[in-house]
PDB file of C-alpha atoms in Angstrom:
ATOM      1  CA  MET A 261      99.577  96.057  87.152  1.00 53.00           C
ATOM      2  CA  ALA A 262     101.303  92.287  88.303  1.00 46.00           C
ATOM      3  CA  ASP A 263     104.434  92.104  88.909  1.00 44.00           C
ATOM      4  CA  ASP A 264     104.552  89.314  87.803  1.00 42.00           C
ATOM      5  CA  SER A 265     106.524  88.599  83.766  1.00 38.00           C
ATOM      6  CA  SER A 266     104.901  85.153  83.587  1.00 36.00           C
ATOM      7  CA  SER A 267     101.087  86.056  84.286  1.00 54.00           C
ATOM      8  CA  THR A 268      98.393  85.172  82.256  1.00 74.00           C
ATOM      9  CA  PHE A 269      95.515  88.130  82.160  1.00 87.00           C
ATOM     10  CA  GLN A 270      92.303  86.736  82.414  1.00 91.00           C
ATOM     11  CA  ALA A 271      89.195  87.478  81.282  1.00 94.00           C
ATOM     12  CA  GLY A 272      86.729  89.832  84.592  1.00 96.00           C
ATOM     13  CA  GLN A 273      90.014  90.356  86.663  1.00 96.00           C
ATOM     14  CA  THR A 274      90.194  93.465  87.964  1.00 97.00           C
ATOM     15  CA  GLY A 275      92.247  96.015  89.390  1.00 97.00           C
ATOM     16  CA  LEU A 276      92.180  99.841  90.381  1.00 98.00           C
ATOM     17  CA  ILE A 277      95.081 102.129  89.149  1.00 98.00           C
ATOM     18  CA  VAL A 278      96.092 105.726  90.052  1.00 98.00           C
ATOM     19  CA  ARG A 279      96.840 106.786  86.059  1.00 98.00           C
ATOM     20  CA  ILE A 280     100.042 108.965  86.063  1.00 98.00           C
ATOM     21  CA  PRO A 281      99.679 110.782  82.539  1.00 98.00           C
ATOM     22  CA  GLU A 282     102.641 112.880  83.080  1.00 97.00           C
ATOM     23  CA  ALA A 283     104.883 110.196  82.891  1.00 97.00           C
ATOM     24  CA  GLU A 284     103.648 108.426  79.406  1.00 97.00           C
ATOM     25  CA  SER A 285     106.442 110.682  77.470  1.00 95.00           C
ATOM     26  CA  ALA A 286     109.588 109.623  79.634  1.00 95.00           C
ATOM     27  CA  VAL A 287     108.317 105.816  79.865  1.00 97.00           C
ATOM     28  CA  ARG A 288     106.110 104.875  77.375  1.00 96.00           C
ATOM     29  CA  ALA A 289     108.322 103.330  74.973  1.00 96.00           C
ATOM     30  CA  TRP A 290     110.216 101.710  77.700  1.00 97.00           C
ATOM     31  CA  ARG A 291     106.584  99.834  79.380  1.00 97.00           C
ATOM     32  CA  GLU A 292     105.040  98.460  75.678  1.00 96.00           C
ATOM     33  CA  ARG A 293     107.739  97.174  75.158  1.00 95.00           C
ATOM     34  CA  LEU A 294     109.349  95.333  78.250  1.00 96.00           C
ATOM     35  CA  ASP A 295     106.392  95.611  80.612  1.00 94.00           C
ATOM     36  CA  PRO A 296     103.334  93.437  80.279  1.00 92.00           C
ATOM     37  CA  SER A 297     100.592  95.168  81.648  1.00 93.00           C
ATOM     38  CA  ALA A 298     101.758  98.072  78.835  1.00 95.00           C
ATOM     39  CA  ARG A 299     101.230  95.397  76.468  1.00 92.00           C
ATOM     40  CA  ALA A 300      97.574  95.156  77.428  1.00 93.00           C
ATOM     41  CA  GLY A 301      96.097  98.317  77.633  1.00 94.00           C
ATOM     42  CA  VAL A 302      97.107  99.952  81.104  1.00 96.00           C
ATOM     43  CA  PRO A 303      98.838 103.099  80.779  1.00 97.00           C
ATOM     44  CA  ALA A 304     101.340 104.587  83.457  1.00 98.00           C
ATOM     45  CA  HIS A 305      99.957 104.166  86.776  1.00 98.00           C
ATOM     46  CA  VAL A 306     100.742 103.001  89.727  1.00 98.00           C
ATOM     47  CA  THR A 307      98.888 100.331  91.077  1.00 97.00           C
ATOM     48  CA  VAL A 308      96.626 100.109  93.843  1.00 98.00           C
ATOM     49  CA  LEU A 309      95.689  97.100  94.185  1.00 97.00           C
ATOM     50  CA  PHE A 310      95.802  94.062  92.190  1.00 96.00           C
ATOM     51  CA  PRO A 311      93.764  92.294  91.899  1.00 96.00           C
ATOM     52  CA  PHE A 312      90.454  93.059  93.376  1.00 97.00           C
ATOM     53  CA  LEU A 313      87.200  91.571  93.099  1.00 97.00           C
ATOM     54  CA  ASP A 314      86.424  89.320  90.307  1.00 97.00           C
ATOM     55  CA  GLU A 315      84.382  91.960  87.562  1.00 97.00           C
ATOM     56  CA  SER A 316      80.970  89.383  88.201  1.00 97.00           C
ATOM     57  CA  ARG A 317      81.110  90.847  92.121  1.00 97.00           C
ATOM     58  CA  ILE A 318      81.220  94.553  90.528  1.00 97.00           C
ATOM     59  CA  ASP A 319      77.751  96.236  91.254  1.00 97.00           C
ATOM     60  CA  SER A 320      76.174  98.810  92.375  1.00 97.00           C
ATOM     61  CA  LEU A 321      76.449  98.497  95.563  1.00 97.00           C
ATOM     62  CA  ALA A 322      80.408  97.245  94.864  1.00 97.00           C
ATOM     63  CA  SER A 323      81.009 101.023  93.277  1.00 98.00           C
ATOM     64  CA  SER A 324      79.085 102.161  95.721  1.00 98.00           C
ATOM     65  CA  ALA A 325      81.186 100.881  98.772  1.00 98.00           C
ATOM     66  CA  LEU A 326      84.704 101.843  96.649  1.00 98.00           C
ATOM     67  CA  ALA A 327      83.305 105.224  95.512  1.00 98.00           C
ATOM     68  CA  ASP A 328      82.441 105.894  99.198  1.00 98.00           C
ATOM     69  CA  VAL A 329      86.093 104.063 100.312  1.00 98.00           C
ATOM     70  CA  LEU A 330      88.069 106.017  98.042  1.00 98.00           C
ATOM     71  CA  GLY A 331      85.877 109.667  98.551  1.00 98.00           C
ATOM     72  CA  SER A 332      86.783 109.638 102.188  1.00 98.00           C
ATOM     73  CA  HIS A 333      90.546 110.005 100.873  1.00 98.00           C
ATOM     74  CA  GLN A 334      92.061 113.886 100.222  1.00 98.00           C
ATOM     75  CA  ALA A 335      93.766 114.477  96.685  1.00 98.00           C
ATOM     76  CA  PHE A 336      97.362 114.599  96.704  1.00 98.00           C
ATOM     77  CA  ASP A 337     100.458 115.133  94.756  1.00 98.00           C
ATOM     78  CA  LEU A 338     103.218 112.602  94.366  1.00 98.00           C
ATOM     79  CA  ARG A 339     106.941 113.677  92.774  1.00 98.00           C
ATOM     80  CA  PHE A 340     108.945 110.889  90.906  1.00 98.00           C
ATOM     81  CA  GLU A 341     112.730 111.917  90.615  1.00 97.00           C
ATOM     82  CA  ARG A 342     114.620 108.112  91.326  1.00 96.00           C
ATOM     83  CA  CYS A 343     114.083 104.875  89.708  1.00 97.00           C
ATOM     84  CA  GLY A 344     113.705 102.186  92.208  1.00 96.00           C
ATOM     85  CA  ARG A 345     114.688  97.892  91.462  1.00 95.00           C
ATOM     86  CA  LEU A 346     112.561  94.715  92.879  1.00 90.00           C
ATOM     87  CA  PRO A 347     113.563  91.633  92.406  1.00 85.00           C
ATOM     88  CA  GLU A 348     113.596  91.667  88.440  1.00 83.00           C
ATOM     89  CA  VAL A 349     111.731  95.251  88.880  1.00 92.00           C
ATOM     90  CA  LEU A 350     112.393  98.268  87.382  1.00 96.00           C
ATOM     91  CA  HIS A 351     109.970 101.430  88.310  1.00 97.00           C
ATOM     92  CA  LEU A 352     110.038 104.850  89.335  1.00 98.00           C
ATOM     93  CA  VAL A 353     109.809 105.154  93.028  1.00 98.00           C
ATOM     94  CA  PRO A 354     106.229 108.036  93.637  1.00 98.00           C
ATOM     95  CA  GLU A 355     107.259 110.199  96.962  1.00 98.00           C
ATOM     96  CA  PRO A 356     105.802 110.606  99.276  1.00 98.00           C
ATOM     97  CA  ASP A 357     103.492 107.233  98.907  1.00 97.00           C
ATOM     98  CA  THR A 358     101.715 107.127 102.304  1.00 98.00           C
ATOM     99  CA  GLN A 359      98.448 107.982 100.325  1.00 98.00           C
ATOM    100  CA  LEU A 360      98.844 105.536  98.463  1.00 98.00           C
ATOM    101  CA  ARG A 361      99.605 102.940 100.907  1.00 97.00           C
ATOM    102  CA  GLN A 362      96.913 104.418 103.035  1.00 98.00           C
ATOM    103  CA  LEU A 363      94.160 104.102  99.743  1.00 98.00           C
ATOM    104  CA  THR A 364      95.670 100.073  99.385  1.00 98.00           C
ATOM    105  CA  GLU A 365      94.921  99.219 102.862  1.00 97.00           C
ATOM    106  CA  ALA A 366      91.289 101.478 102.952  1.00 98.00           C
ATOM    107  CA  ILE A 367      90.433  98.799 100.611  1.00 98.00           C
ATOM    108  CA  ALA A 368      92.149  95.871 101.586  1.00 97.00           C
ATOM    109  CA  ASP A 369      90.443  96.590 104.883  1.00 97.00           C
ATOM    110  CA  ARG A 370      87.073  96.754 103.224  1.00 97.00           C
ATOM    111  CA  TRP A 371      87.099  93.814 101.157  1.00 98.00           C
ATOM    112  CA  PRO A 372      90.051  91.081 103.084  1.00 97.00           C
ATOM    113  CA  GLU A 373      89.008  88.770 100.199  1.00 96.00           C
ATOM    114  CA  ALA A 374      90.992  91.149  97.649  1.00 96.00           C
ATOM    115  CA  PRO A 375      94.708  91.167  99.478  1.00 96.00           C
ATOM    116  CA  PRO A 376      97.206  93.510  97.965  1.00 94.00           C
ATOM    117  CA  TYR A 377      99.153  91.259  95.040  1.00 90.00           C
ATOM    118  CA  GLY A 378      97.082  88.081  95.910  1.00 92.00           C
ATOM    119  CA  GLY A 379      98.226  87.841  98.918  1.00 92.00           C
ATOM    120  CA  LYS A 380     101.780  86.972  97.840  1.00 90.00           C
ATOM    121  CA  PHE A 381     103.706  90.119  98.967  1.00 86.00           C
ATOM    122  CA  THR A 382     103.626  91.293 102.352  1.00 86.00           C
ATOM    123  CA  GLU A 383     104.284  94.426 101.870  1.00 91.00           C
ATOM    124  CA  ILE A 384     103.462  96.779 100.415  1.00 93.00           C
ATOM    125  CA  VAL A 385     105.463  98.864  97.913  1.00 95.00           C
ATOM    126  CA  PRO A 386     103.928 101.697  95.536  1.00 97.00           C
ATOM    127  CA  HIS A 387     105.645 101.658  92.441  1.00 97.00           C
ATOM    128  CA  LEU A 388     105.438 103.139  88.735  1.00 98.00           C
ATOM    129  CA  THR A 389     106.302  99.775  87.242  1.00 97.00           C
ATOM    130  CA  ILE A 390     108.811 100.078  84.049  1.00 97.00           C
ATOM    131  CA  ALA A 391     110.378  96.746  82.742  1.00 96.00           C
ATOM    132  CA  GLN A 392     110.282  93.619  83.867  1.00 93.00           C
ATOM    133  CA  GLY A 393     112.144  90.285  83.713  1.00 91.00           C
ATOM    134  CA  GLN A 394     114.958  91.946  82.393  1.00 92.00           C
ATOM    135  CA  ASP A 395     119.340  91.460  83.298  1.00 91.00           C
ATOM    136  CA  ASP A 396     121.285  94.427  84.932  1.00 91.00           C
ATOM    137  CA  ALA A 397     122.572  95.167  82.162  1.00 92.00           C
ATOM    138  CA  VAL A 398     119.661  96.486  80.104  1.00 94.00           C
ATOM    139  CA  LEU A 399     117.822  97.740  83.492  1.00 94.00           C
ATOM    140  CA  GLU A 400     120.635 100.136  83.677  1.00 94.00           C
ATOM    141  CA  GLU A 401     119.989 101.111  80.464  1.00 95.00           C
ATOM    142  CA  ILE A 402     116.889 102.588  81.273  1.00 96.00           C
ATOM    143  CA  GLU A 403     117.973 104.270  83.979  1.00 95.00           C
ATOM    144  CA  ALA A 404     120.692 106.383  82.964  1.00 95.00           C
ATOM    145  CA  ASP A 405     118.145 107.504  80.098  1.00 95.00           C
ATOM    146  CA  LEU A 406     115.451 108.017  82.495  1.00 95.00           C
ATOM    147  CA  LEU A 407     117.400 110.858  84.705  1.00 90.00           C
ATOM    148  CA  GLY A 408     117.148 113.089  82.085  1.00 90.00           C
ATOM    149  CA  ARG A 409     113.303 112.643  82.160  1.00 94.00           C
ATOM    150  CA  LEU A 410     112.850 113.444  86.206  1.00 96.00           C
ATOM    151  CA  PRO A 411     111.532 114.589  88.483  1.00 96.00           C
ATOM    152  CA  PHE A 412     108.014 115.037  87.258  1.00 97.00           C
ATOM    153  CA  THR A 413     104.873 115.500  89.761  1.00 97.00           C
ATOM    154  CA  SER A 414     101.568 114.349  88.785  1.00 98.00           C
ATOM    155  CA  HIS A 415      98.282 115.303  90.691  1.00 98.00           C
ATOM    156  CA  VAL A 416      96.198 112.255  92.001  1.00 98.00           C
ATOM    157  CA  SER A 417      92.156 112.930  92.527  1.00 98.00           C
ATOM    158  CA  SER A 418      90.697 109.287  92.088  1.00 98.00           C
ATOM    159  CA  VAL A 419      91.295 106.349  91.123  1.00 98.00           C
ATOM    160  CA  GLU A 420      90.993 104.153  87.989  1.00 98.00           C
ATOM    161  CA  LEU A 421      89.190 100.559  88.532  1.00 98.00           C
ATOM    162  CA  MET A 422      90.497  98.526  84.794  1.00 98.00           C
ATOM    163  CA  VAL A 423      89.190  95.556  84.013  1.00 97.00           C
ATOM    164  CA  HIS A 424      89.939  92.562  81.654  1.00 96.00           C
ATOM    165  CA  ASP A 425      88.401  91.728  78.402  1.00 94.00           C
ATOM    166  CA  GLY A 426      89.977  88.517  77.895  1.00 92.00           C
ATOM    167  CA  THR A 427      92.613  90.617  75.162  1.00 92.00           C
ATOM    168  CA  LYS A 428      92.873  94.251  76.492  1.00 95.00           C
ATOM    169  CA  TRP A 429      92.710  95.721  80.092  1.00 96.00           C
ATOM    170  CA  GLN A 430      89.751  98.372  80.258  1.00 97.00           C
ATOM    171  CA  GLU A 431      88.752 101.347  81.730  1.00 97.00           C
ATOM    172  CA  ARG A 432      85.800 100.811  83.332  1.00 97.00           C
ATOM    173  CA  ALA A 433      84.787 103.194  86.354  1.00 97.00           C
ATOM    174  CA  SER A 434      87.082 105.498  87.734  1.00 98.00           C
ATOM    175  CA  PHE A 435      86.576 106.970  91.510  1.00 98.00           C
ATOM    176  CA  ALA A 436      87.124 110.688  92.586  1.00 98.00           C
ATOM    177  CA  LEU A 437      89.092 111.084  95.647  1.00 98.00           C
ATOM    178  CA  GLY A 438      88.056 114.037  98.438  1.00 95.00           C
ATOM    179  CA  GLU A 439      89.603 117.353  97.681  1.00 84.00           C
TER     180      GLU A 439
END
């Protein structure tokens, strides 16, 4: 979830993601080697909001508010047909990304104390991270490998709340989108 390979995850940290199970066969081996969040137990995903509230703040009221905010957005399909790059990050590009941006904005509007990426970046760029902190030759090798595995489509019908327990990320709750 964090797009900074030097970051360390801490117990009680939370994040909101959409799982992309259709990506697992194409990206799992690369992510296990080159994405710290995969090694920490996070499945192939697009981050909706990270970091979110500390786990101690997610009580029944916060969960109910999350369910309301997310339930007001319709389920949608994403297509992944190309790779993209951010500084030191190779990722798959979800298209269209409008609904993902809207989910992030709605949650950040409801919880302004939890800006996307901790306020580190001004633009929301939805993406499925594959590798971080690698040189161009490695990223080109990964891109070449992935070309034969794309495109694929994923149906997004829920957002998962992930919590770091001090060792691994665990799914704590799943919030359905409207149908």
